[in-house]
Structures are given as structure tokens and as C-alpha cells.
């Protein structure tokens, strides 16, 4: 995934890029996100699931071949995904679903120490270079295939058909520039996007909190055993 261009995929050519639990096995996460960003069209989406750590994984764990092979050594601290996405140019990630990863192997548990793991599915959007960040009222038309009554966009946004919802400037820009544009009525607000001097906590993007809320967990599956 770090070399999508070398694989012959043209820049600005894709509407959606999908990835399923392999970024944790890639040493250069930034290169992976950058390549996905490069090949996406404006308004395009990176939709992916992966393993995430509850804290920064120390170098000695990254150098452990077994932990790396299981995805545990290469898992991103979930907060680092947010800053990494922004640095590449993506929108703020949107958390769709999450589950705790339960590690039963005693050797792996001992090596991991107090680091927890979760599976998280996120969607990231490539916005135009100078998007209009204005709060808006949006109304879902019920036109996305298989979702006639409501569209669960992520764990924080559920759009019911014909029900007006106020969204922030970034979400409005996503709906305006992405493939979802025909499916929404978008009415820009008269007021500019409100600003805050405080640092966002992004609690709604924490896969561990969402997994706890959902009561969801999955068994850690080996990526190396046959």
C-alpha cells in the first residue's frame, strides 16, 4: 500500500479506497495514507479497519518479530491516526465501528503489558484544497441504495430521511464534495464556522470507548500462524 503509484494506479483517479487490517503491518503509516490520498479524487474516501493501541507502542515491541507479525507491534495509538490524517491532508477521521481485541495467548499478553488493543473502522475524506467550512443544515433524501429510511454515516451521525440535521463545517464540506452530494439537501448557515481555542479531545473517535459502549469484543486472530 505504500507504493500504489508504482502499481500503476493514477493520482486523482479513485472514488473509494478500502483496506482491511493491513496498515498495522506497514512500517511507514504516513506513506500508506499519503498514497491513498494521492490516488483519491477530491471528495474521495479511504474506508478502512485496522488494529489500534491504547497508548504509543514502544520501540522494543515494534522490533519484536512475533508482535509485529501479529499486528500488535505495528498498531497505531488511536490518537496518532487523527494527527497523521490531518498532516497528509485528509479530513478528521470518522469512527464507524469498534471492538475490543481480546488476547488470550499468555506470551503475547505478557509482552503487551498494559497496552490494550481494539479494532476500529474509520472513514477519511479527501476534501478540495480550499473547502468552504460553513456550518449547514442537511437533510437526507433516502436515496442511498439499501438505506431508504436512514443513513448511519458513522457512530456519531445518523441521518434519518427528511429530517433536517445541523452539522459542522467539515461534515458539510464532506457531504458537499463527496459521492453523497446527490443524496442530501444542504443549506449553508448564515453564520461562519464557530472556532474554539481549546484542543479537541476527540473522545467520539476513541475506538476503546465505542467498543465499551457497544459491549463488543473479538478474539485476537493470528496473522502469522497457518
XYZ file of N, CA and C in Angstrom:
678
model
N 0.813 -1.212 0.000
C 0.000 0.000 0.000
C 0.847 1.262 0.000
N 2.103 1.128 0.380
C 2.983 2.300 0.371
C 3.397 2.693 -1.039
N 3.117 1.831 -2.039
C 3.601 2.071 -3.399
C 2.485 1.897 -4.422
N 1.350 2.493 -4.156
C 0.216 2.362 -5.072
C 0.518 2.991 -6.424
N 1.282 4.076 -6.415
C 1.657 4.717 -7.677
C 2.493 3.804 -8.543
N 3.427 3.085 -7.909
C 4.280 2.160 -8.657
C 3.485 0.982 -9.201
N 2.322 0.716 -8.603
C 1.462 -0.368 -9.086
C 0.654 0.052 -10.309
N 0.811 1.301 -10.722
C 0.144 1.763 -11.933
C -1.168 2.483 -11.698
N -1.499 2.759 -10.439
C -2.740 3.474 -10.139
C -2.487 4.975 -10.262
N -3.266 5.633 -11.071
C -3.067 7.052 -11.346
C -3.557 7.920 -10.189
N -2.894 9.039 -9.986
C -3.352 10.008 -8.995
C -4.723 10.564 -9.379
N -5.499 10.917 -8.368
C -6.814 11.550 -8.559
C -7.742 10.706 -9.431
N -7.694 9.386 -9.250
C -8.469 8.504 -10.127
C -9.498 7.642 -9.402
N -9.434 7.557 -8.074
C -10.287 6.640 -7.329
C -11.355 7.385 -6.518
N -12.536 6.787 -6.447
C -13.602 7.328 -5.597
C -13.489 6.810 -4.165
N -13.115 5.540 -4.031
C -13.029 4.908 -2.711
C -11.824 3.982 -2.676
N -11.107 3.989 -1.564
C -10.036 3.028 -1.301
C -10.422 2.255 -0.045
N -10.380 0.921 -0.125
C -10.729 0.062 1.003
C -9.495 -0.648 1.522
N -9.410 -0.812 2.833
C -8.299 -1.546 3.440
C -8.825 -2.298 4.653
N -8.374 -3.532 4.817
C -8.865 -4.372 5.908
C -7.716 -4.917 6.738
N -7.387 -4.211 7.799
C -6.462 -4.679 8.835
C -5.081 -5.051 8.305
N -4.512 -4.188 7.467
C -3.149 -4.434 6.995
C -2.217 -3.253 7.259
N -2.769 -2.084 7.565
C -1.913 -0.922 7.802
C -1.050 -1.132 9.039
N -1.552 -1.906 10.002
C -0.758 -2.204 11.198
C 0.485 -3.026 10.869
N 0.512 -3.627 9.687
C 1.669 -4.415 9.264
C 2.629 -3.599 8.393
N 2.283 -2.358 8.118
C 3.120 -1.492 7.283
C 3.996 -0.604 8.164
N 5.301 -0.607 7.958
C 6.189 0.210 8.799
C 5.951 1.709 8.656
N 5.647 2.171 7.455
C 5.509 3.606 7.204
C 4.035 3.956 7.005
N 3.366 4.246 8.113
C 1.933 4.554 8.049
C 1.659 5.820 7.245
N 2.523 6.805 7.401
C 2.315 8.055 6.676
C 2.344 7.813 5.166
N 3.273 6.978 4.708
C 3.361 6.688 3.277
C 2.085 6.013 2.780
N 1.511 5.140 3.603
C 0.271 4.456 3.226
C -0.856 5.470 3.040
N -1.032 6.345 4.038
C -2.095 7.344 3.940
C -1.840 8.322 2.797
N -0.568 8.688 2.598
C -0.239 9.624 1.525
C -0.552 9.032 0.160
N -0.239 7.751 -0.028
C -0.526 7.103 -1.305
C -2.028 7.017 -1.549
N -2.778 6.674 -0.498
C -4.236 6.621 -0.637
C -4.785 8.005 -0.973
N -4.267 9.012 -0.298
C -4.698 10.396 -0.555
C -4.401 10.791 -1.999
N -3.222 10.431 -2.487
C -2.808 10.824 -3.834
C -3.718 10.249 -4.913
N -4.123 8.991 -4.758
C -4.895 8.355 -5.828
C -6.389 8.666 -5.752
N -6.841 9.210 -4.620
C -8.255 9.552 -4.497
C -8.579 10.848 -5.233
N -9.779 10.906 -5.795
C -10.292 12.153 -6.342
C -10.678 13.076 -5.185
N -10.840 14.357 -5.464
C -11.417 15.249 -4.462
C -12.787 14.718 -4.056
N -13.021 14.631 -2.761
C -14.266 14.060 -2.264
C -14.201 12.557 -2.083
N -13.069 11.947 -2.479
C -12.911 10.504 -2.348
C -12.714 10.078 -0.900
N -12.878 8.783 -0.666
C -12.882 8.260 0.705
C -11.931 7.087 0.886
N -11.193 7.114 1.989
C -10.449 5.949 2.460
C -11.271 5.327 3.576
N -11.771 4.120 3.346
C -12.605 3.400 4.315
C -11.817 2.176 4.752
N -11.464 2.113 6.030
C -10.570 1.026 6.428
C -10.741 0.633 7.891
N -10.486 -0.633 8.137
C -10.443 -1.148 9.505
C -9.002 -1.526 9.820
N -8.659 -1.453 11.099
C -7.290 -1.774 11.497
C -7.239 -1.989 13.005
N -6.094 -2.453 13.487
C -5.843 -2.586 14.916
C -5.278 -1.283 15.453
N -5.729 -0.908 16.643
C -5.233 0.307 17.291
C -4.837 0.008 18.727
N -3.833 0.746 19.192
C -3.322 0.565 20.549
C -3.867 1.661 21.458
N -3.954 1.340 22.749
C -4.483 2.289 23.729
C -3.453 3.336 24.124
N -2.200 3.124 23.738
C -1.122 4.080 24.001
C -0.044 3.863 22.950
N 0.950 4.722 22.938
C 2.029 4.588 21.952
C 2.797 3.295 22.195
N 2.966 2.508 21.142
C 3.701 1.242 21.239
C 5.197 1.549 21.272
N 5.920 1.077 22.299
C 7.358 1.380 22.402
C 8.174 0.673 21.329
N 9.367 1.185 21.084
C 10.215 0.662 20.014
C 10.564 -0.808 20.200
N 10.779 -1.245 21.446
C 11.184 -2.644 21.629
C 10.074 -3.604 21.208
N 8.818 -3.166 21.286
C 7.720 -4.003 20.806
C 7.654 -3.998 19.284
N 7.982 -2.863 18.681
C 7.991 -2.787 17.221
C 9.076 -3.671 16.623
N 10.137 -3.897 17.390
C 11.254 -4.704 16.908
C 11.078 -6.186 17.204
N 10.012 -6.535 17.917
C 9.723 -7.934 18.224
C 9.009 -8.557 17.025
N 9.637 -9.553 16.405
C 9.102 -10.130 15.169
C 7.725 -10.755 15.371
N 7.518 -11.397 16.513
C 6.231 -12.041 16.775
C 5.131 -10.993 16.941
N 5.402 -9.980 17.767
C 4.407 -8.929 17.974
C 4.114 -8.182 16.680
N 5.166 -7.947 15.887
C 4.945 -7.259 14.616
C 4.098 -8.115 13.681
N 4.393 -9.385 13.628
C 3.641 -10.282 12.760
C 2.180 -10.394 13.141
N 1.888 -10.200 14.427
C 0.504 -10.256 14.896
C -0.212 -8.913 14.776
N 0.495 -7.901 14.314
C -0.103 -6.579 14.192
C -0.028 -5.756 15.457
N 0.424 -6.355 16.545
C 0.455 -5.665 17.836
C 1.628 -4.696 17.935
N 2.747 -5.061 17.328
C 3.913 -4.189 17.363
C 3.771 -2.973 16.469
N 2.959 -3.093 15.420
C 2.820 -2.007 14.460
C 1.522 -1.231 14.553
N 0.740 -1.492 15.603
C -0.536 -0.782 15.744
C -0.318 0.676 16.132
N -1.062 1.550 15.519
C -1.017 2.971 15.853
C -1.756 3.239 17.159
N -1.223 4.157 17.970
C -2.021 4.744 19.039
C -3.152 5.490 18.353
N -4.381 5.246 18.779
C -5.534 5.754 18.020
C -5.500 7.272 17.834
N -5.000 8.004 18.813
C -4.936 9.459 18.669
C -3.971 9.875 17.553
N -2.940 9.068 17.334
C -1.961 9.406 16.302
C -2.561 9.322 14.903
N -3.616 8.512 14.746
C -4.279 8.458 13.442
C -4.849 9.822 13.073
N -5.392 10.527 14.049
C -6.016 11.825 13.792
C -4.983 12.827 13.286
N -3.875 12.941 14.009
C -2.840 13.898 13.604
C -2.191 13.489 12.289
N -2.015 12.185 12.083
C -1.412 11.700 10.844
C -2.320 11.998 9.651
N -3.610 11.764 9.819
C -4.565 12.047 8.740
C -4.544 13.525 8.373
N -4.546 14.378 9.382
C -4.520 15.819 9.119
C -3.231 16.243 8.420
N -2.108 15.648 8.818
C -0.821 16.043 8.233
C -0.741 15.683 6.756
N -1.417 14.615 6.357
C -1.425 14.196 4.953
C -2.379 15.060 4.133
N -3.450 15.538 4.774
C -4.430 16.354 4.065
C -5.853 15.860 4.179
N -6.040 14.709 4.830
C -7.373 14.148 4.989
C -8.203 14.958 5.988
N -9.500 14.718 5.936
C -10.407 15.258 6.938
C -10.142 14.583 8.280
N -10.775 15.097 9.313
C -10.771 14.392 10.589
C -11.391 13.015 10.375
N -10.795 11.940 10.909
C -11.375 10.608 10.741
C -12.782 10.521 11.335
N -13.589 9.646 10.761
C -14.924 9.361 11.287
C -14.955 7.900 11.714
N -15.201 7.666 12.992
C -15.219 6.307 13.535
C -16.575 5.667 13.259
N -16.562 4.532 12.576
C -17.792 3.847 12.187
C -18.166 2.765 13.190
N -17.207 1.909 13.541
C -17.473 0.805 14.461
C -16.184 0.422 15.172
N -16.323 -0.325 16.264
C -15.141 -0.716 17.037
C -15.449 -1.932 17.899
N -14.405 -2.709 18.169
C -14.498 -3.861 19.066
C -13.195 -3.982 19.838
N -13.298 -4.384 21.105
C -12.091 -4.714 21.846
C -11.469 -5.970 21.244
N -10.147 -6.030 21.201
C -9.438 -7.236 20.774
C -8.933 -7.937 22.027
N -9.412 -9.150 22.245
C -9.042 -9.918 23.430
C -7.888 -10.846 23.077
N -6.769 -10.676 23.761
C -5.579 -11.502 23.526
C -5.550 -12.607 24.571
N -5.604 -13.864 24.146
C -5.615 -14.994 25.068
C -4.235 -15.625 25.244
N -3.374 -15.475 24.242
C -2.043 -16.077 24.323
C -1.249 -15.424 25.451
N -0.791 -16.227 26.402
C -0.126 -15.690 27.597
C 1.184 -14.978 27.259
N 1.919 -15.486 26.275
C 3.183 -14.853 25.893
C 2.937 -13.472 25.289
N 1.940 -13.380 24.413
C 1.621 -12.096 23.795
C 1.095 -11.106 24.830
N 0.276 -11.598 25.766
C -0.260 -10.727 26.814
C 0.861 -10.161 27.670
N 1.839 -11.010 27.999
C 2.957 -10.560 28.829
C 3.787 -9.509 28.094
N 4.005 -9.725 26.806
C 4.795 -8.772 26.029
C 4.066 -7.440 25.850
N 2.744 -7.495 25.733
C 1.966 -6.272 25.520
C 1.858 -5.437 26.787
N 1.965 -6.076 27.940
C 1.887 -5.337 29.197
C 0.540 -4.661 29.370
N 0.563 -3.357 29.630
C -0.685 -2.633 29.887
C -1.271 -1.992 28.634
N -0.769 -2.356 27.476
C -1.310 -1.815 26.223
C -2.517 -2.641 25.795
N -3.637 -1.974 25.604
C -4.824 -2.637 25.098
C -4.931 -2.464 23.593
N -5.745 -3.317 22.971
C -5.915 -3.255 21.520
C -7.396 -3.269 21.165
N -7.710 -2.572 20.103
C -9.083 -2.533 19.608
C -9.070 -2.529 18.090
N -10.133 -3.072 17.531
C -10.350 -2.980 16.088
C -11.243 -1.773 15.838
N -10.833 -0.917 14.933
C -11.633 0.267 14.614
C -11.782 0.440 13.115
N -12.971 0.807 12.692
C -13.226 1.119 11.287
C -13.459 2.618 11.165
N -12.665 3.250 10.315
C -12.740 4.699 10.128
C -12.956 5.023 8.655
N -13.491 6.202 8.428
C -13.563 6.730 7.070
C -12.922 8.109 7.057
N -12.044 8.321 6.079
C -11.329 9.582 5.895
C -11.662 10.114 4.507
N -11.831 11.423 4.399
C -12.199 12.014 3.118
C -11.143 13.002 2.641
N -10.940 12.986 1.332
C -10.044 13.946 0.692
C -10.882 15.141 0.247
N -10.778 16.223 0.983
C -11.546 17.416 0.663
C -10.829 18.246 -0.402
N -11.560 19.081 -1.128
C -10.911 20.001 -2.070
C -9.892 20.872 -1.344
N -8.980 21.462 -2.086
C -7.877 22.220 -1.491
C -8.363 23.367 -0.614
N -9.409 24.043 -1.018
C -9.926 25.172 -0.226
C -11.425 24.980 0.002
N -11.792 23.997 0.833
C -13.217 23.737 1.056
C -13.876 24.874 1.831
N -15.149 25.086 1.573
C -15.911 26.083 2.319
C -16.355 25.443 3.627
N -15.765 25.883 4.736
C -16.075 25.314 6.042
C -17.160 26.147 6.721
N -18.392 25.914 6.341
C -19.522 26.640 6.905
C -20.517 25.649 7.484
N -20.963 25.905 8.702
C -21.987 25.059 9.288
C -23.200 25.024 8.374
N -23.925 23.904 8.404
C -25.049 23.761 7.480
C -26.144 22.906 8.098
N -27.316 23.033 7.528
C -28.427 22.135 7.845
C -28.573 21.184 6.668
N -28.486 19.885 6.947
C -28.541 18.892 5.871
C -29.735 17.965 6.089
N -30.322 17.530 4.995
C -31.479 16.640 5.054
C -31.249 15.466 4.116
N -31.274 14.269 4.670
C -31.066 13.056 3.877
C -32.315 12.758 3.053
N -32.114 12.458 1.772
C -33.224 12.212 0.853
C -33.688 10.750 0.846
N -32.913 9.865 1.468
C -33.281 8.450 1.463
C -32.942 7.748 0.173
N -31.942 8.262 -0.540
C -31.652 7.756 -1.885
C -30.417 6.867 -1.990
N -29.686 6.656 -0.890
C -28.554 5.729 -0.941
C -29.105 4.309 -1.001
N -28.607 3.504 -1.921
C -29.099 2.141 -2.105
C -29.059 1.357 -0.799
N -30.161 0.677 -0.489
C -30.321 -0.178 0.693
C -30.484 0.603 1.994
N -30.528 1.930 1.920
C -30.718 2.742 3.128
C -31.832 3.769 2.894
N -33.065 3.290 2.692
C -34.152 4.211 2.341
C -34.659 5.061 3.502
N -34.485 4.593 4.737
C -35.052 5.302 5.883
C -34.028 6.101 6.678
N -32.813 5.591 6.777
C -31.776 6.339 7.486
C -30.399 5.883 7.024
N -29.443 6.789 7.132
C -28.062 6.506 6.747
C -27.182 6.693 7.976
N -26.632 5.585 8.475
C -25.699 5.651 9.601
C -24.320 5.964 9.037
N -23.983 7.231 9.022
C -22.734 7.673 8.402
C -21.530 7.236 9.224
N -21.625 7.375 10.526
C -20.595 6.916 11.451
C -21.250 6.747 12.813
N -20.447 6.510 13.851
C -21.019 6.247 15.172
C -21.640 7.487 15.803
N -21.392 8.659 15.233
C -21.914 9.910 15.792
C -22.958 10.586 14.914
N -23.102 10.139 13.676
C -24.014 10.800 12.743
C -24.969 9.783 12.123
N -26.238 9.904 12.482
C -27.297 9.090 11.885
C -28.278 10.041 11.209
N -28.376 9.940 9.902
C -29.241 10.834 9.141
C -30.531 10.104 8.764
N -31.649 10.546 9.325
C -32.948 9.964 9.005
C -33.553 10.694 7.810
N -34.279 9.959 7.009
C -34.879 10.534 5.806
C -35.790 11.708 6.163
N -35.601 12.807 5.452
C -36.442 14.005 5.549
C -36.372 14.702 6.904
N -35.342 14.404 7.692
C -35.156 15.067 8.986
C -33.929 15.975 8.891
N -34.132 17.267 9.081
C -33.034 18.228 8.983
C -32.108 18.110 10.189
N -30.800 18.123 9.927
C -29.787 17.985 10.976
C -28.729 19.068 10.778
N -28.330 19.705 11.856
C -27.251 20.686 11.787
C -25.910 19.971 11.901
N -24.978 20.325 11.028
C -23.647 19.710 11.040
C -22.591 20.808 11.005
N -21.378 20.440 11.419
C -20.298 21.424 11.406
C -19.766 21.621 9.982
N -18.842 22.544 9.848
C -18.348 22.905 8.530
C -17.650 21.774 7.803
N -16.886 20.967 8.530
C -16.164 19.884 7.864
C -17.126 18.820 7.356
N -18.116 18.442 8.161
C -19.089 17.459 7.697
C -19.868 17.997 6.506
N -20.224 19.266 6.548
C -20.920 19.870 5.412
C -20.059 19.810 4.153
N -18.753 20.071 4.306
C -17.839 20.023 3.163
C -17.711 18.605 2.624
N -17.709 17.612 3.515
C -17.640 16.211 3.086
C -18.865 15.854 2.252
N -20.042 16.184 2.757
C -21.267 15.860 2.025
C -21.348 16.632 0.712
N -20.834 17.843 0.703
C -20.881 18.686 -0.491
C -19.954 18.180 -1.590
N -18.797 17.627 -1.216
C -17.773 17.291 -2.211
C -17.693 15.804 -2.538
N -18.356 14.960 -1.765
C -18.215 13.511 -1.937
C -19.344 12.928 -2.779
N -19.319 11.615 -2.920
C -20.353 10.916 -3.691
C -21.729 11.011 -3.033
N -21.782 11.496 -1.778
C -23.057 11.622 -1.077
C -23.806 12.908 -1.432
N -23.197 13.767 -2.213
C -23.809 15.066 -2.520
C -25.224 14.944 -3.093
N -25.487 14.027 -4.047
C -26.847 13.941 -4.599
C -27.881 13.439 -3.587
N -27.421 12.880 -2.478
C -28.331 12.253 -1.519
C -28.759 13.182 -0.387
N -28.290 14.420 -0.408
C -28.603 15.364 0.663
C -29.034 16.716 0.110
N -29.958 17.331 0.807
C -30.229 18.753 0.628
C -29.337 19.486 1.628
N -28.566 20.432 1.154
C -27.594 21.115 2.009
C -27.883 22.612 1.995
N -28.192 23.134 3.160
C -28.466 24.559 3.306
C -27.407 25.170 4.206
N -26.530 25.987 3.618
C -25.452 26.597 4.392
C -26.010 27.567 5.420
N -25.339 27.622 6.561
C -25.728 28.543 7.620
C -25.274 29.955 7.273
N -25.956 30.926 7.834
C -25.574 32.322 7.624
C -24.351 32.691 8.453
N -24.123 31.935 9.526
C -23.015 32.258 10.419
C -21.780 31.454 10.044
N -20.578 32.012 10.246
C -19.344 31.272 9.946
C -19.127 30.148 10.941
N -18.267 29.207 10.573
C -17.939 28.097 11.463
C -17.394 28.640 12.773
N -17.974 28.185 13.886
C -17.507 28.644 15.189
C -16.126 28.087 15.461
N -15.295 28.867 16.137
C -13.934 28.444 16.441
C -13.772 28.298 17.935
N -12.781 27.504 18.333
C -12.509 27.293 19.752
C -11.015 27.276 19.966
N -10.584 27.899 21.062
C -9.159 27.932 21.368
C -8.702 26.667 22.077
N -9.652 25.856 22.541
C -9.297 24.648 23.275
C -8.926 23.530 22.313
N -8.090 22.622 22.787
C -7.673 21.483 21.979
C -8.772 20.428 21.963
N -9.219 19.978 20.783
C -10.270 18.962 20.732
C -9.814 17.673 21.417
N -10.724 17.057 22.164
C -10.385 15.813 22.849
C -10.645 14.582 21.976
N -11.537 14.722 20.996
C -11.826 13.640 20.042
C -12.266 12.351 20.740
N -12.986 12.473 21.865
C -13.430 11.271 22.571
C -14.337 10.406 21.695
N -15.100 11.045 20.801
C -16.012 10.292 19.937
C -15.266 9.484 18.879
N -13.948 9.688 18.775
C -13.145 8.928 17.815
C -12.340 7.824 18.484
N -12.531 7.642 19.778
C -11.793 6.639 20.550
C -12.431 5.266 20.356
N -11.749 4.322 19.688
C -12.364 3.012 19.451
C -12.588 2.221 20.732
N -11.795 2.493 21.758
C -11.954 1.784 23.022
C -13.243 2.206 23.726
N -13.554 3.487 23.683
C -14.798 3.969 24.287
C -16.011 3.455 23.524
N -15.927 3.452 22.186
C -17.055 2.957 21.396
C -17.257 1.464 21.619
N -16.162 0.698 21.667
C -16.277 -0.740 21.914
C -16.910 -1.004 23.276
N -16.543 -0.189 24.261
C -17.127 -0.323 25.599
C -18.622 -0.024 25.554
N -18.983 1.014 24.833
C -20.387 1.402 24.710
C -21.203 0.315 24.025
N -20.625 -0.290 22.999
C -21.332 -1.318 22.238
C -21.268 -2.684 22.900
N -20.357 -2.840 23.883
C -20.164 -4.146 24.507
C -19.632 -5.159 23.527
N -18.739 -4.697 22.659
C -18.268 -5.528 21.552
C -16.812 -5.920 21.736
N -16.518 -7.189 21.485
C -15.135 -7.660 21.535
C -14.956 -8.793 20.546
N -13.717 -8.952 20.063
C -13.378 -10.040 19.156
C -12.097 -10.695 19.641
N -11.944 -11.965 19.348
C -10.729 -12.679 19.704
C -9.603 -12.249 18.787
N -8.417 -12.042 19.363
C -7.250 -11.703 18.555
C -6.934 -12.877 17.647
N -6.885 -12.616 16.337
C -6.614 -13.682 15.379
C -5.194 -13.550 14.873
N -4.508 -14.665 14.793
C -3.113 -14.651 14.388
C -2.981 -14.302 12.919
N -2.032 -13.429 12.613
C -1.725 -13.078 11.233
C -0.562 -13.906 10.699
N 0.051 -14.698 11.604
C 1.252 -15.419 11.203
C 1.075 -16.929 11.200
N 0.161 -17.458 12.032
C 0.006 -18.911 12.092
C -0.746 -19.415 10.881
N -0.471 -20.625 10.503
C -1.108 -21.222 9.330
C -2.319 -22.040 9.759
